[in-house]
Amino acid sequence: MARGKTMEVGETCPMNGGNGPYSYSQNSHYQRQAADAAKTMIMDSILDKLDIQNLPSNTLKIADFGCSVGANTLQAVQNIIETTKHMHKTLQLQQTLEFQVFFNDLTGNDFNTLFTTLPTPGEYFAAGVPGSFHSRLFPNATLNIAHSSYSLHWLSRVPEEVMDRESPTWNKGRVHYTKNLKVFEAYSAQFKRDMEGFFNARAQEIVGGGLMLLLLPGCQDGFLPCETSVSMQYDLFGSCLMDMVNIGMVSEEKVDSFNLPMYLTSPMEFRELIEANGCFIIERMENFNPYEDEDLPDFQVLATQFRAATEGLTSDHFGIKRREIMDELYDRFADKMAENTHLFDMKNMKEFIIFACLMRKNVHFNAEKNQN
């Protein structure tokens, strides 16, 4: 069977590091908007569901999975800490409460830049935990609160099937699951495998009664993810690459083997995956759109935000070392979005953000059962 090189997000392609003009730290305000809009939901979930009076120790252990770099992860952690401090004070608990925070992302993540922006020493004890969150990262029953925002839609790898040139699932000339139901099904199957790994790992790491607070982009039940505005934007990005093939800037073979490892789940699908794991209670789950009151976006800003998230993946696959080629690609993307403003009409939008608060059941994790 003729296969292209399997694309694993794995350890090589995190968000752009540093504080430069194309860095994630300077270009992630859409993610920040979603987190800010969910702040009250997260606070209420902690206040309602965290049993702070019966912690296993006086140290509350928090992990942010897919932290990347910049202010977003720090603000999310600060919100959790301030909420638990408020609970502690309101209940007039005598025992001193300390906080240990673990920042997790791929090994290539720019942890150095992240750590230079940590708050005043003494606020909490911080540590970086490199590695994929689709597998184990902590000892058994270590964490009280697990948090993840705008990370779970990233797949651990591009599905192998879409790399097979002899298969009807081969995604020739496209970079996502647009126009081909078999490609979508391959992406969906990969997402399910990834979420099985994620939930199994967290089931072992989170203490009984501990919470998992999740934010991820999703789409409406009853619609294919390829019908969303976001997926159509990815299609435009793929057409930019094909334009660059036509002028000799990148190779067509490289485009044929390039696929974006992102997937939008639906509330129904996500709920089924949580329930299939069997170790978590869904305490709260709802959808919201933090962008619904906005006018048309600044397309150059939107393209730069996309660049901050995908430039490493793109340059690594195509072997692009020259900045002007990347500039050309993302400038074309901005122009094509500006020519297709109907994609940004809120009446046509089928995507939103899913918020889920899960509580770890006081049941033993059966590794053999959960891997069947």
PDB file of C-alpha atoms in Angstrom, residues 201-334:
ATOM      1  CA  ALA A 201      -5.297   8.729  31.776  1.00  0.00           C
ATOM      2  CA  ARG A 202      -7.217  11.357  33.733  1.00  0.00           C
ATOM      3  CA  ALA A 203      -9.351   8.667  35.420  1.00  0.00           C
ATOM      4  CA  GLN A 204      -6.169   7.296  36.950  1.00  0.00           C
ATOM      5  CA  GLU A 205      -4.640  10.671  37.826  1.00  0.00           C
ATOM      6  CA  ILE A 206      -7.609  12.516  39.381  1.00  0.00           C
ATOM      7  CA  VAL A 207      -8.682  11.751  42.955  1.00  0.00           C
ATOM      8  CA  GLY A 208     -12.211  10.549  43.678  1.00  0.00           C
ATOM      9  CA  GLY A 209     -14.426  13.640  43.844  1.00  0.00           C
ATOM     10  CA  GLY A 210     -11.897  15.670  41.836  1.00  0.00           C
ATOM     11  CA  LEU A 211     -13.043  17.836  38.946  1.00  0.00           C
ATOM     12  CA  MET A 212     -12.227  18.100  35.265  1.00  0.00           C
ATOM     13  CA  LEU A 213     -13.087  21.457  33.640  1.00  0.00           C
ATOM     14  CA  LEU A 214     -13.031  21.325  29.839  1.00  0.00           C
ATOM     15  CA  LEU A 215     -13.505  23.902  27.085  1.00  0.00           C
ATOM     16  CA  LEU A 216     -13.290  22.839  23.467  1.00  0.00           C
ATOM     17  CA  PRO A 217     -14.689  23.980  20.112  1.00  0.00           C
ATOM     18  CA  GLY A 218     -17.543  21.877  18.792  1.00  0.00           C
ATOM     19  CA  CYS A 219     -20.446  21.864  16.358  1.00  0.00           C
ATOM     20  CA  GLN A 220     -24.180  21.355  16.548  1.00  0.00           C
ATOM     21  CA  ASP A 221     -25.653  17.871  16.840  1.00  0.00           C
ATOM     22  CA  GLY A 222     -27.003  16.623  13.533  1.00  0.00           C
ATOM     23  CA  PHE A 223     -24.443  18.451  11.389  1.00  0.00           C
ATOM     24  CA  LEU A 224     -21.191  17.143   9.998  1.00  0.00           C
ATOM     25  CA  PRO A 225     -18.160  19.071  11.236  1.00  0.00           C
ATOM     26  CA  CYS A 226     -17.256  19.691   7.582  1.00  0.00           C
ATOM     27  CA  GLU A 227     -20.407  21.845   7.345  1.00  0.00           C
ATOM     28  CA  THR A 228     -19.043  24.357   9.840  1.00  0.00           C
ATOM     29  CA  SER A 229     -17.570  27.732   9.012  1.00  0.00           C
ATOM     30  CA  VAL A 230     -14.275  26.681  10.570  1.00  0.00           C
ATOM     31  CA  SER A 231     -13.950  23.656   8.292  1.00  0.00           C
ATOM     32  CA  MET A 232     -14.727  25.799   5.258  1.00  0.00           C
ATOM     33  CA  GLN A 233     -11.972  28.178   6.376  1.00  0.00           C
ATOM     34  CA  TYR A 234      -9.601  25.222   6.444  1.00  0.00           C
ATOM     35  CA  ASP A 235     -10.697  24.479   2.878  1.00  0.00           C
ATOM     36  CA  LEU A 236      -9.686  28.018   1.917  1.00  0.00           C
ATOM     37  CA  PHE A 237      -6.305  27.450   3.529  1.00  0.00           C
ATOM     38  CA  GLY A 238      -5.889  24.309   1.440  1.00  0.00           C
ATOM     39  CA  SER A 239      -6.742  26.256  -1.711  1.00  0.00           C
ATOM     40  CA  CYS A 240      -3.998  28.761  -0.787  1.00  0.00           C
ATOM     41  CA  LEU A 241      -1.506  25.901  -0.734  1.00  0.00           C
ATOM     42  CA  MET A 242      -2.722  24.700  -4.142  1.00  0.00           C
ATOM     43  CA  ASP A 243      -2.328  28.237  -5.503  1.00  0.00           C
ATOM     44  CA  MET A 244       1.275  28.153  -4.304  1.00  0.00           C
ATOM     45  CA  VAL A 245       1.720  24.803  -6.068  1.00  0.00           C
ATOM     46  CA  ASN A 246       0.598  26.454  -9.303  1.00  0.00           C
ATOM     47  CA  ILE A 247       3.264  29.156  -9.012  1.00  0.00           C
ATOM     48  CA  GLY A 248       5.973  26.696  -7.992  1.00  0.00           C
ATOM     49  CA  MET A 249       6.414  27.765  -4.359  1.00  0.00           C
ATOM     50  CA  VAL A 250       5.518  24.385  -2.804  1.00  0.00           C
ATOM     51  CA  SER A 251       5.253  20.843  -4.159  1.00  0.00           C
ATOM     52  CA  GLU A 252       1.909  19.233  -4.992  1.00  0.00           C
ATOM     53  CA  GLU A 253       3.064  15.957  -3.453  1.00  0.00           C
ATOM     54  CA  LYS A 254       3.647  17.751  -0.161  1.00  0.00           C
ATOM     55  CA  VAL A 255       0.147  19.294  -0.280  1.00  0.00           C
ATOM     56  CA  ASP A 256      -1.393  15.886  -0.982  1.00  0.00           C
ATOM     57  CA  SER A 257       0.205  14.503   2.176  1.00  0.00           C
ATOM     58  CA  PHE A 258      -0.620  17.491   4.412  1.00  0.00           C
ATOM     59  CA  ASN A 259      -3.677  17.379   6.677  1.00  0.00           C
ATOM     60  CA  LEU A 260      -4.633  19.561   9.620  1.00  0.00           C
ATOM     61  CA  PRO A 261      -4.946  17.380  12.759  1.00  0.00           C
ATOM     62  CA  MET A 262      -8.005  19.135  14.201  1.00  0.00           C
ATOM     63  CA  TYR A 263     -11.522  17.856  14.786  1.00  0.00           C
ATOM     64  CA  LEU A 264     -14.757  19.467  15.983  1.00  0.00           C
ATOM     65  CA  THR A 265     -16.868  17.103  18.053  1.00  0.00           C
ATOM     66  CA  SER A 266     -20.574  17.499  18.839  1.00  0.00           C
ATOM     67  CA  PRO A 267     -22.142  17.595  22.318  1.00  0.00           C
ATOM     68  CA  MET A 268     -23.798  14.216  21.698  1.00  0.00           C
ATOM     69  CA  GLU A 269     -20.582  12.568  20.528  1.00  0.00           C
ATOM     70  CA  PHE A 270     -18.571  14.088  23.396  1.00  0.00           C
ATOM     71  CA  ARG A 271     -21.132  12.990  25.981  1.00  0.00           C
ATOM     72  CA  GLU A 272     -21.083   9.431  24.604  1.00  0.00           C
ATOM     73  CA  LEU A 273     -17.286   9.307  24.898  1.00  0.00           C
ATOM     74  CA  ILE A 274     -17.397  10.495  28.510  1.00  0.00           C
ATOM     75  CA  GLU A 275     -20.082   7.973  29.412  1.00  0.00           C
ATOM     76  CA  ALA A 276     -18.218   5.154  27.643  1.00  0.00           C
ATOM     77  CA  ASN A 277     -15.246   5.747  29.945  1.00  0.00           C
ATOM     78  CA  GLY A 278     -17.474   5.197  32.978  1.00  0.00           C
ATOM     79  CA  CYS A 279     -15.249   6.980  35.524  1.00  0.00           C
ATOM     80  CA  PHE A 280     -16.782  10.466  35.415  1.00  0.00           C
ATOM     81  CA  ILE A 281     -20.118  12.064  36.278  1.00  0.00           C
ATOM     82  CA  ILE A 282     -21.188  14.849  33.925  1.00  0.00           C
ATOM     83  CA  GLU A 283     -22.076  17.541  36.451  1.00  0.00           C
ATOM     84  CA  ARG A 284     -22.590  20.266  33.888  1.00  0.00           C
ATOM     85  CA  MET A 285     -22.386  20.478  30.124  1.00  0.00           C
ATOM     86  CA  GLU A 286     -23.486  23.340  27.917  1.00  0.00           C
ATOM     87  CA  ASN A 287     -22.663  25.187  24.720  1.00  0.00           C
ATOM     88  CA  PHE A 288     -22.057  28.884  24.208  1.00  0.00           C
ATOM     89  CA  ASN A 289     -20.797  31.262  21.534  1.00  0.00           C
ATOM     90  CA  PRO A 290     -18.489  34.004  22.844  1.00  0.00           C
ATOM     91  CA  TYR A 291     -18.273  35.662  19.422  1.00  0.00           C
ATOM     92  CA  GLU A 292     -21.938  36.009  18.440  1.00  0.00           C
ATOM     93  CA  ASP A 293     -22.160  39.778  18.937  1.00  0.00           C
ATOM     94  CA  GLU A 294     -19.109  40.572  16.812  1.00  0.00           C
ATOM     95  CA  ASP A 295     -19.010  42.215  13.403  1.00  0.00           C
ATOM     96  CA  LEU A 296     -16.854  40.733  10.669  1.00  0.00           C
ATOM     97  CA  PRO A 297     -13.402  39.943  12.037  1.00  0.00           C
ATOM     98  CA  ASP A 298     -10.181  41.593  10.957  1.00  0.00           C
ATOM     99  CA  PHE A 299      -9.083  38.929   8.477  1.00  0.00           C
ATOM    100  CA  GLN A 300      -5.392  39.743   8.739  1.00  0.00           C
ATOM    101  CA  VAL A 301      -5.625  39.319  12.509  1.00  0.00           C
ATOM    102  CA  LEU A 302      -7.553  36.075  12.068  1.00  0.00           C
ATOM    103  CA  ALA A 303      -4.922  34.729   9.659  1.00  0.00           C
ATOM    104  CA  THR A 304      -2.147  35.682  12.079  1.00  0.00           C
ATOM    105  CA  GLN A 305      -3.942  33.862  14.894  1.00  0.00           C
ATOM    106  CA  PHE A 306      -4.161  30.796  12.659  1.00  0.00           C
ATOM    107  CA  ARG A 307      -0.483  31.207  11.809  1.00  0.00           C
ATOM    108  CA  ALA A 308       0.482  31.240  15.492  1.00  0.00           C
ATOM    109  CA  ALA A 309      -1.228  27.856  15.901  1.00  0.00           C
ATOM    110  CA  THR A 310      -0.224  26.149  12.635  1.00  0.00           C
ATOM    111  CA  GLU A 311       3.036  27.681  11.375  1.00  0.00           C
ATOM    112  CA  GLY A 312       5.216  25.098  13.114  1.00  0.00           C
ATOM    113  CA  LEU A 313       3.140  22.241  11.706  1.00  0.00           C
ATOM    114  CA  THR A 314       3.132  23.752   8.206  1.00  0.00           C
ATOM    115  CA  SER A 315       6.805  24.720   7.995  1.00  0.00           C
ATOM    116  CA  ASP A 316       7.858  21.340   9.412  1.00  0.00           C
ATOM    117  CA  HIS A 317       5.860  19.394   6.830  1.00  0.00           C
ATOM    118  CA  PHE A 318       6.803  21.504   3.814  1.00  0.00           C
ATOM    119  CA  GLY A 319      10.366  22.143   4.934  1.00  0.00           C
ATOM    120  CA  ILE A 320       9.817  25.897   4.584  1.00  0.00           C
ATOM    121  CA  LYS A 321      12.657  27.891   6.100  1.00  0.00           C
ATOM    122  CA  ARG A 322      12.118  31.237   4.363  1.00  0.00           C
ATOM    123  CA  ARG A 323       9.872  33.680   6.182  1.00  0.00           C
ATOM    124  CA  GLU A 324       8.655  35.282   2.958  1.00  0.00           C
ATOM    125  CA  ILE A 325       7.045  32.005   1.845  1.00  0.00           C
ATOM    126  CA  MET A 326       5.115  31.745   5.109  1.00  0.00           C
ATOM    127  CA  ASP A 327       4.156  35.411   4.765  1.00  0.00           C
ATOM    128  CA  GLU A 328       2.834  34.708   1.282  1.00  0.00           C
ATOM    129  CA  LEU A 329       0.782  31.718   2.460  1.00  0.00           C
ATOM    130  CA  TYR A 330      -0.942  33.428   5.371  1.00  0.00           C
ATOM    131  CA  ASP A 331      -1.458  36.696   3.456  1.00  0.00           C
ATOM    132  CA  ARG A 332      -3.253  34.691   0.779  1.00  0.00           C
ATOM    133  CA  PHE A 333      -5.350  33.077   3.492  1.00  0.00           C
ATOM    134  CA  ALA A 334      -6.372  36.496   4.860  1.00  0.00           C
TER     135      ALA A 334
END
